[in-house]
Amino acid sequence: MKRLAFVLLILFSVSVVFGQIKKSEPPKVIPPYSKSLQAVVVTTPDWNAFQGTAQVFQRKSAKSAWKSVGKSFPVVIGQNGMAWGAGLNELPSDTGRLLMKVEGDGKSPAGIFALTSAFGSADKAAFIKFPYTKLEEYTECVDDVKSTHYNKIVDRMKIGNFDWKSSEKMLEIGAPYELGVFVEHNSEKQKGGGSCIFLHIWKDEQTGTAGCTAMARDNLETVLQTLDVKKYPVLIQLPADSYTQFQTKWKLPKLK
């Protein structure tokens, strides 16, 4: 009986281990920018600036003209400015390696990116029209380029396969992550392409981020009161001269 009990214990342990190991999920299917009906447009004076301006736009249909919603407001981006990111738009052929965003460069991604989900430290507010993750003790965003969960928000106690050595423990970030929106930058999870990019609450107007786009809490709440995941909202983020350069080609909203 002891031998049988020992064998059963071994089999149970093996089943638990293999049951915890999960395969990485396939990339999300994200609608193209042409179907988007809402946009948060962020522009900065140049590629190195970390202070900028944001404006929300929306349109009734994919063939309608973009119209501004509310007033523009200040934002801060990566402390080292911007670099081209991997998003919904076709990047210019002359971007060059030095202008591409990489993990840990302190730059925010330039381009067009889907906004797909929200998160926060409190229960989901009634005005949020996104899938929502309430941050818990073990909620992490994985920034380890070798992990199968790279650039993904996970619960360490539920994911099963702990294959990362580096991550953002999101609840510990405090006030800046009391409310946020996930930006689908590098959704193909290219190793070293950059991870954990959000819209979130800023520390103040004089402090850049590690790569996210941050704003005052009341402005973020206003943005979330407008955006609806069913309308395929996007973040359009570019230095002002590049915005002007690609406005017609990419059919971007007209700025005043």
mmCIF file of N, CA, C and O in Angstrom, residues 111-158:
data_model
loop_
_atom_site.group_PDB
_atom_site.id
_atom_site.type_symbol
_atom_site.label_atom_id
_atom_site.label_comp_id
_atom_site.label_asym_id
_atom_site.label_seq_id
_atom_site.Cartn_x
_atom_site.Cartn_y
_atom_site.Cartn_z
ATOM 1 N N GLY A 111 3.898 56.256 -33.897
ATOM 2 C CA GLY A 111 3.116 55.487 -34.848
ATOM 3 C C GLY A 111 1.653 55.455 -34.460
ATOM 4 O O GLY A 111 1.160 56.342 -33.756
ATOM 5 N N ILE A 112 0.952 54.417 -34.901
ATOM 6 C CA ILE A 112 -0.469 54.227 -34.605
ATOM 7 C C ILE A 112 -0.642 52.887 -33.902
ATOM 8 O O ILE A 112 -0.200 51.855 -34.409
ATOM 9 N N PHE A 113 -1.308 52.904 -32.740
ATOM 10 C CA PHE A 113 -1.404 51.707 -31.901
ATOM 11 C C PHE A 113 -2.819 51.529 -31.361
ATOM 12 O O PHE A 113 -3.449 52.491 -30.927
ATOM 13 N N ALA A 114 -3.303 50.306 -31.378
ATOM 14 C CA ALA A 114 -4.633 50.016 -30.846
ATOM 15 C C ALA A 114 -4.642 50.158 -29.320
ATOM 16 O O ALA A 114 -3.636 49.888 -28.649
ATOM 17 N N LEU A 115 -5.775 50.584 -28.792
ATOM 18 C CA LEU A 115 -6.010 50.634 -27.346
ATOM 19 C C LEU A 115 -7.040 49.551 -27.042
ATOM 20 O O LEU A 115 -8.173 49.638 -27.518
ATOM 21 N N THR A 116 -6.648 48.539 -26.287
ATOM 22 C CA THR A 116 -7.476 47.333 -26.215
ATOM 23 C C THR A 116 -8.037 46.967 -24.847
ATOM 24 O O THR A 116 -8.998 46.216 -24.763
ATOM 25 N N SER A 117 -7.438 47.462 -23.773
ATOM 26 C CA SER A 117 -7.915 47.080 -22.444
ATOM 27 C C SER A 117 -7.489 48.128 -21.425
ATOM 28 O O SER A 117 -6.622 48.965 -21.698
ATOM 29 N N ALA A 118 -8.118 48.074 -20.267
ATOM 30 C CA ALA A 118 -7.813 49.031 -19.206
ATOM 31 C C ALA A 118 -7.469 48.278 -17.922
ATOM 32 O O ALA A 118 -7.728 47.082 -17.790
ATOM 33 N N PHE A 119 -6.880 49.004 -16.985
ATOM 34 C CA PHE A 119 -6.537 48.403 -15.696
ATOM 35 C C PHE A 119 -6.568 49.476 -14.615
ATOM 36 O O PHE A 119 -6.607 50.683 -14.906
ATOM 37 N N GLY A 120 -6.565 49.041 -13.379
ATOM 38 C CA GLY A 120 -6.523 49.989 -12.273
ATOM 39 C C GLY A 120 -6.465 49.272 -10.939
ATOM 40 O O GLY A 120 -6.620 48.050 -10.863
ATOM 41 N N SER A 121 -6.239 50.045 -9.893
ATOM 42 C CA SER A 121 -6.119 49.461 -8.557
ATOM 43 C C SER A 121 -7.469 49.316 -7.864
ATOM 44 O O SER A 121 -7.573 48.644 -6.835
ATOM 45 N N ALA A 122 -8.498 49.941 -8.401
ATOM 46 C CA ALA A 122 -9.836 49.850 -7.813
ATOM 47 C C ALA A 122 -10.735 48.974 -8.688
ATOM 48 O O ALA A 122 -10.340 48.546 -9.773
ATOM 49 N N ASP A 123 -11.945 48.724 -8.211
ATOM 50 C CA ASP A 123 -12.905 47.987 -9.028
ATOM 51 C C ASP A 123 -13.216 48.787 -10.287
ATOM 52 O O ASP A 123 -13.070 50.021 -10.321
ATOM 53 N N LYS A 124 -13.659 48.111 -11.320
ATOM 54 C CA LYS A 124 -13.940 48.756 -12.604
ATOM 55 C C LYS A 124 -15.027 49.813 -12.461
ATOM 56 O O LYS A 124 -16.106 49.544 -11.949
ATOM 57 N N ALA A 125 -14.713 51.031 -12.915
ATOM 58 C CA ALA A 125 -15.693 52.117 -12.881
ATOM 59 C C ALA A 125 -16.730 51.916 -13.978
ATOM 60 O O ALA A 125 -16.443 51.338 -15.029
ATOM 61 N N ALA A 126 -17.929 52.412 -13.744
ATOM 62 C CA ALA A 126 -19.034 52.206 -14.683
ATOM 63 C C ALA A 126 -18.761 52.828 -16.045
ATOM 64 O O ALA A 126 -19.278 52.352 -17.065
ATOM 65 N N PHE A 127 -17.928 53.885 -16.098
ATOM 66 C CA PHE A 127 -17.707 54.574 -17.376
ATOM 67 C C PHE A 127 -16.659 53.889 -18.260
ATOM 68 O O PHE A 127 -16.461 54.290 -19.410
ATOM 69 N N ILE A 128 -15.984 52.874 -17.765
ATOM 70 C CA ILE A 128 -14.937 52.211 -18.546
ATOM 71 C C ILE A 128 -15.557 51.170 -19.472
ATOM 72 O O ILE A 128 -16.194 50.215 -19.021
ATOM 73 N N LYS A 129 -15.349 51.361 -20.771
ATOM 74 C CA LYS A 129 -15.931 50.462 -21.780
ATOM 75 C C LYS A 129 -14.829 49.633 -22.455
ATOM 76 O O LYS A 129 -14.743 49.554 -23.683
ATOM 77 N N PHE A 130 -13.972 49.065 -21.637
ATOM 78 C CA PHE A 130 -12.886 48.190 -22.058
ATOM 79 C C PHE A 130 -12.868 46.947 -21.182
ATOM 80 O O PHE A 130 -13.324 46.998 -20.028
ATOM 81 N N PRO A 131 -12.339 45.849 -21.671
ATOM 82 C CA PRO A 131 -12.008 44.750 -20.754
ATOM 83 C C PRO A 131 -11.091 45.324 -19.682
ATOM 84 O O PRO A 131 -10.213 46.158 -19.982
ATOM 85 N N TYR A 132 -11.284 44.907 -18.429
ATOM 86 C CA TYR A 132 -10.598 45.577 -17.313
ATOM 87 C C TYR A 132 -9.904 44.571 -16.401
ATOM 88 O O TYR A 132 -10.462 43.522 -16.069
ATOM 89 N N THR A 133 -8.678 44.902 -16.011
ATOM 90 C CA THR A 133 -7.922 44.101 -15.050
ATOM 91 C C THR A 133 -7.747 44.888 -13.762
ATOM 92 O O THR A 133 -7.158 45.982 -13.774
ATOM 93 N N LYS A 134 -8.277 44.367 -12.666
ATOM 94 C CA LYS A 134 -8.030 44.992 -11.377
ATOM 95 C C LYS A 134 -6.677 44.498 -10.872
ATOM 96 O O LYS A 134 -6.439 43.299 -10.765
ATOM 97 N N LEU A 135 -5.781 45.426 -10.580
ATOM 98 C CA LEU A 135 -4.440 45.060 -10.154
ATOM 99 C C LEU A 135 -4.457 44.409 -8.782
ATOM 100 O O LEU A 135 -5.068 44.920 -7.842
ATOM 101 N N GLU A 136 -3.794 43.271 -8.692
ATOM 102 C CA GLU A 136 -3.664 42.551 -7.434
ATOM 103 C C GLU A 136 -2.180 42.440 -7.076
ATOM 104 O O GLU A 136 -1.303 42.892 -7.826
ATOM 105 N N GLU A 137 -1.904 41.815 -5.958
ATOM 106 C CA GLU A 137 -0.519 41.700 -5.484
ATOM 107 C C GLU A 137 0.403 41.066 -6.518
ATOM 108 O O GLU A 137 1.574 41.452 -6.658
ATOM 109 N N TYR A 138 -0.111 40.088 -7.275
ATOM 110 C CA TYR A 138 0.741 39.345 -8.198
ATOM 111 C C TYR A 138 0.512 39.714 -9.665
ATOM 112 O O TYR A 138 0.927 38.988 -10.555
ATOM 113 N N THR A 139 -0.134 40.862 -9.919
ATOM 114 C CA THR A 139 -0.294 41.325 -11.296
ATOM 115 C C THR A 139 1.025 41.924 -11.779
ATOM 116 O O THR A 139 1.555 42.839 -11.156
ATOM 117 N N GLU A 140 1.536 41.417 -12.882
ATOM 118 C CA GLU A 140 2.824 41.874 -13.401
ATOM 119 C C GLU A 140 2.741 42.079 -14.905
ATOM 120 O O GLU A 140 1.982 41.402 -15.597
ATOM 121 N N CYS A 141 3.527 43.012 -15.408
ATOM 122 C CA CYS A 141 3.702 43.153 -16.848
ATOM 123 C C CYS A 141 5.123 42.698 -17.159
ATOM 124 O O CYS A 141 6.094 43.263 -16.637
ATOM 125 N N VAL A 142 5.245 41.682 -17.984
ATOM 126 C CA VAL A 142 6.534 41.030 -18.210
ATOM 127 C C VAL A 142 7.358 41.801 -19.236
ATOM 128 O O VAL A 142 6.927 42.012 -20.369
ATOM 129 N N ASP A 143 8.573 42.221 -18.828
ATOM 130 C CA ASP A 143 9.473 42.918 -19.747
ATOM 131 C C ASP A 143 10.759 42.138 -20.014
ATOM 132 O O ASP A 143 11.721 42.675 -20.580
ATOM 133 N N ASP A 144 10.778 40.877 -19.620
ATOM 134 C CA ASP A 144 11.904 39.990 -19.911
ATOM 135 C C ASP A 144 11.794 39.523 -21.354
ATOM 136 O O ASP A 144 10.853 38.803 -21.721
ATOM 137 N N VAL A 145 12.756 39.908 -22.193
ATOM 138 C CA VAL A 145 12.655 39.616 -23.628
ATOM 139 C C VAL A 145 12.714 38.125 -23.933
ATOM 140 O O VAL A 145 12.325 37.686 -25.027
ATOM 141 N N LYS A 146 13.177 37.310 -22.988
ATOM 142 C CA LYS A 146 13.288 35.876 -23.215
ATOM 143 C C LYS A 146 12.024 35.114 -22.810
ATOM 144 O O LYS A 146 11.914 33.912 -23.061
ATOM 145 N N SER A 147 11.085 35.793 -22.192
ATOM 146 C CA SER A 147 9.879 35.134 -21.694
ATOM 147 C C SER A 147 8.849 34.921 -22.793
ATOM 148 O O SER A 147 8.700 35.748 -23.701
ATOM 149 N N THR A 148 8.105 33.821 -22.687
ATOM 150 C CA THR A 148 6.997 33.581 -23.616
ATOM 151 C C THR A 148 5.834 34.524 -23.314
ATOM 152 O O THR A 148 4.895 34.635 -24.111
ATOM 153 N N HIS A 149 5.883 35.205 -22.167
ATOM 154 C CA HIS A 149 4.841 36.145 -21.775
ATOM 155 C C HIS A 149 5.298 37.590 -21.924
ATOM 156 O O HIS A 149 4.698 38.504 -21.360
ATOM 157 N N TYR A 150 6.369 37.806 -22.691
ATOM 158 C CA TYR A 150 6.910 39.143 -22.928
ATOM 159 C C TYR A 150 5.813 40.090 -23.419
ATOM 160 O O TYR A 150 4.996 39.748 -24.256
ATOM 161 N N ASN A 151 5.804 41.300 -22.837
ATOM 162 C CA ASN A 151 4.865 42.352 -23.222
ATOM 163 C C ASN A 151 3.417 41.967 -22.952
ATOM 164 O O ASN A 151 2.518 42.263 -23.735
ATOM 165 N N LYS A 152 3.196 41.312 -21.825
ATOM 166 C CA LYS A 152 1.854 40.876 -21.465
ATOM 167 C C LYS A 152 1.615 41.070 -19.967
ATOM 168 O O LYS A 152 2.519 40.863 -19.159
ATOM 169 N N ILE A 153 0.398 41.473 -19.602
ATOM 170 C CA ILE A 153 0.009 41.571 -18.192
ATOM 171 C C ILE A 153 -0.482 40.210 -17.733
ATOM 172 O O ILE A 153 -1.376 39.627 -18.353
ATOM 173 N N VAL A 154 0.105 39.691 -16.656
ATOM 174 C CA VAL A 154 -0.241 38.361 -16.173
ATOM 175 C C VAL A 154 -0.413 38.382 -14.654
ATOM 176 O O VAL A 154 0.022 39.307 -13.978
ATOM 177 N N ASP A 155 -1.034 37.348 -14.134
ATOM 178 C CA ASP A 155 -1.098 37.101 -12.692
ATOM 179 C C ASP A 155 -0.114 35.975 -12.402
ATOM 180 O O ASP A 155 -0.294 34.847 -12.854
ATOM 181 N N ARG A 156 0.933 36.294 -11.675
ATOM 182 C CA ARG A 156 1.994 35.316 -11.417
ATOM 183 C C ARG A 156 1.455 34.017 -10.820
ATOM 184 O O ARG A 156 1.974 32.929 -11.108
ATOM 185 N N MET A 157 0.406 34.096 -10.019
ATOM 186 C CA MET A 157 -0.094 32.909 -9.347
ATOM 187 C C MET A 157 -1.053 32.100 -10.226
ATOM 188 O O MET A 157 -1.463 31.013 -9.850
ATOM 189 N N LYS A 158 -1.406 32.636 -11.407
ATOM 190 C CA LYS A 158 -2.334 31.929 -12.277
ATOM 191 C C LYS A 158 -1.717 31.518 -13.613
ATOM 192 O O LYS A 158 -2.236 30.630 -14.272
#
